[in-house]
Coordinates of C-alpha atoms in Angstrom, one line a residue:
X1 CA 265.1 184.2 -98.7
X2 CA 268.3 186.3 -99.3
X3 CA 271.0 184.8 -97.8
X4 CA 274.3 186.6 -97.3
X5 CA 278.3 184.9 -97.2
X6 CA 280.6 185.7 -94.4
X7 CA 283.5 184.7 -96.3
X8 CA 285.1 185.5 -99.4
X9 CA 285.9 182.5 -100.4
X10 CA 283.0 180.7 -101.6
X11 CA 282.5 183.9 -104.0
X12 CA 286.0 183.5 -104.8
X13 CA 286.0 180.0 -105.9
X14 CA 282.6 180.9 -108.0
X15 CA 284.2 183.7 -109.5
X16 CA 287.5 181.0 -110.6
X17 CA 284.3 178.9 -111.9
X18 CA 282.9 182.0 -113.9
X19 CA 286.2 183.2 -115.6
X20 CA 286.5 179.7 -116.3
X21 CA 283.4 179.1 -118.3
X22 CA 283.4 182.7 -119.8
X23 CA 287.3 181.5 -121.5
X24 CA 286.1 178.3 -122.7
X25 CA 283.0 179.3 -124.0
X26 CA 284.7 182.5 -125.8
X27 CA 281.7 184.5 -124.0
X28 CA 282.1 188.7 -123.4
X29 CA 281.1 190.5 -120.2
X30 CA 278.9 192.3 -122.9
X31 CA 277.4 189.0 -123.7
X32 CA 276.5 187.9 -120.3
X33 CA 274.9 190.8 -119.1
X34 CA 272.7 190.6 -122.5
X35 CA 269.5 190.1 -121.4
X36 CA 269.4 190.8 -117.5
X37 CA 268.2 194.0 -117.3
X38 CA 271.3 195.0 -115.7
X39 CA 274.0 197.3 -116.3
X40 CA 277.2 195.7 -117.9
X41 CA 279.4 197.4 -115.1
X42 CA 276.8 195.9 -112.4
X43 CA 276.8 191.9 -114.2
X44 CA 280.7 192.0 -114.4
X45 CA 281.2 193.5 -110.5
X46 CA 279.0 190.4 -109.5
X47 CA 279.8 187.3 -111.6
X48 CA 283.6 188.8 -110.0
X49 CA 282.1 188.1 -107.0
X50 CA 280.9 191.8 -105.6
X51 CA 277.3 191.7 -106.0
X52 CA 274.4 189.7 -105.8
X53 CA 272.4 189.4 -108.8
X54 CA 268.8 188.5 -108.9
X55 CA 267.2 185.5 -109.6
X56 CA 266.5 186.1 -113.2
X57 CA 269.5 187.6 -114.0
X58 CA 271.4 184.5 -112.0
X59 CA 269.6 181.9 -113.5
X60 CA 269.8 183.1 -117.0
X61 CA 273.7 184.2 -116.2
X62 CA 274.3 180.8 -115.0
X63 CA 272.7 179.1 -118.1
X64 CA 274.7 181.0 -120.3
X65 CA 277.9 179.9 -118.2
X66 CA 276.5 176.3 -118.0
X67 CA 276.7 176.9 -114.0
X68 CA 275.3 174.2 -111.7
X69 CA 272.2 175.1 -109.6
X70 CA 274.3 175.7 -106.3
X71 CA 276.3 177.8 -108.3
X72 CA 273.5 179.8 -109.5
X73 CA 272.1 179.8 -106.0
X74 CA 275.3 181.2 -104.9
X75 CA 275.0 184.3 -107.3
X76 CA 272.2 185.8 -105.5
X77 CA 273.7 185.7 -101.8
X78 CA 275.6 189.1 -100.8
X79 CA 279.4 188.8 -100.9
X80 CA 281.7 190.1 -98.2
X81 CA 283.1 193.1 -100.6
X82 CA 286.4 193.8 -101.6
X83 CA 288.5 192.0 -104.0
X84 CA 292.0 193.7 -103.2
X85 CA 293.7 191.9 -100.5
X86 CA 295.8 194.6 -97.9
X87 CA 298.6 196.5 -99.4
X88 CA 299.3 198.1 -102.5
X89 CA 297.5 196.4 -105.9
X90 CA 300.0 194.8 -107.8
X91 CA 298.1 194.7 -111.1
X92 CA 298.9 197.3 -113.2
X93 CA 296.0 198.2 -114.3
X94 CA 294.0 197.8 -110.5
X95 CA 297.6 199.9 -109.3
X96 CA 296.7 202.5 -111.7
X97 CA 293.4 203.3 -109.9
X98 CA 295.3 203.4 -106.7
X99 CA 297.5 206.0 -107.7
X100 CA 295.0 207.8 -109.4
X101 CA 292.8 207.9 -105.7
X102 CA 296.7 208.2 -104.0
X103 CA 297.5 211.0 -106.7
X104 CA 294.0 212.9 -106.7
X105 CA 292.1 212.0 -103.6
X106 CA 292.7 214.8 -101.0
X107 CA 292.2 217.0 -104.3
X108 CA 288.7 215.1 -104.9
X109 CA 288.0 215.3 -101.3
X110 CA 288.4 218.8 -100.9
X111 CA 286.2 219.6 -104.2
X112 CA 283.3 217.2 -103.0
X113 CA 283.7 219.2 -99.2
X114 CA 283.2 223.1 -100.7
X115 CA 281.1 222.2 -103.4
X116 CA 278.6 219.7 -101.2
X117 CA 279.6 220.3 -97.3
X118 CA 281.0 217.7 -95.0
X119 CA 279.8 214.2 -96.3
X120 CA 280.8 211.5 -98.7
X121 CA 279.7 209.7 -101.8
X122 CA 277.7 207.1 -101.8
X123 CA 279.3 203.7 -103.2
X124 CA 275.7 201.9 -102.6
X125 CA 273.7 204.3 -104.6
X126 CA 276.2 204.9 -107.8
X127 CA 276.7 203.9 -110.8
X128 CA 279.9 203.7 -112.9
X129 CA 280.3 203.9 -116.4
X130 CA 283.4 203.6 -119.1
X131 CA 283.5 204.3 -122.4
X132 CA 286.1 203.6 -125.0
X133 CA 286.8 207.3 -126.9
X134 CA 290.1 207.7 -129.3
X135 CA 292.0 210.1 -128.5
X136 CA 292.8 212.8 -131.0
X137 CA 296.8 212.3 -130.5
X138 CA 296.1 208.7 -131.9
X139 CA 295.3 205.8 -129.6
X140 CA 292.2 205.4 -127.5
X141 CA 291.5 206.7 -124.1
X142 CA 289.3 205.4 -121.4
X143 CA 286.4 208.0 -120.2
X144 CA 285.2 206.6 -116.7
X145 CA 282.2 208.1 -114.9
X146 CA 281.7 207.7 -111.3
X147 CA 278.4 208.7 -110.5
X148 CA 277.3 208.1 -106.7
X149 CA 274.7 210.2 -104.2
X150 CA 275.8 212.4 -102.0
X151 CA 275.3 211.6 -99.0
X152 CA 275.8 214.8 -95.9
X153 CA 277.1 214.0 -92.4
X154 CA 274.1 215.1 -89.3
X155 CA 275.0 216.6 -86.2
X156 CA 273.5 214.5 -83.5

């Protein structure tokens, strides 16, 4: 039966377990999500403690981790989302997203509202994507894709 956490902190203390294993045992994101039928983006977001995976991909996850069997068992319940605590991120690169949604939100907010009507995107029914491209002024840049449903308000 799928069971489901009211605290964060049993994820939380898995996910100190995960990042753990995954240094010691010189493992990639890439790596773990080898084999699960899952999306790299999707693995990562739950062995961080954001999704639940299913038993498959937990059990063989948790193998490759050398997780216990509560451990495992603890993969597969839905977290209480959200990894950012209140305030502004203070990790650069987790910062750098907030601006970017601080920066270009009301601008993304008002192209999703003429383009679609009055509604929102769906953060359930998405998918998100990054790519590594190099960038022809030397360097690489990062190419993310945010890729949800839209999802229109109803009168009522």
């Amino acid at each position: 039966m799928l069971q489901s956490q009211y605290s964060q902190y049993p994820r939380q203390a898995l996910t100190d377990a995960v990042i753990d294993a995954k240094m010691h045992k010189n493992l990639s994101w890439e790596s773990l999500a080898e084999g699960t039928g899952l999306s790299l983006v999707y693995v990562t977001a739950a062995l961080l403690g954001q999704h639940p995976l299913p038993a498959d991909a937990a059990k063989l996850v948790g193998d490759k981790l050398g997780l216990n069997s509560d451990d495992i068992a603890l993969l597969q319940t839905i977290p209480l989302r959200g990894s950012i605590d209140g305030g502004v991120p203070v990790d650069p690169t987790v910062y750098r997203f907030y601006e970017m949604v601080q920066v270009y939100g009301s601008t993304l907010k008002a192209l999703v509202h003429e383009q679609f009507g009055d509604g929102i995107i769906s953060a359930i029914n998405f998918k998100l994507d990054i790519k590594k491209v190099d960038d022809p002024e030397g360097g690489s840049r990062a190419v993310i894709t945010l890729d949800g449903k839209f999802l229109p308000y109803k009168p009522f």
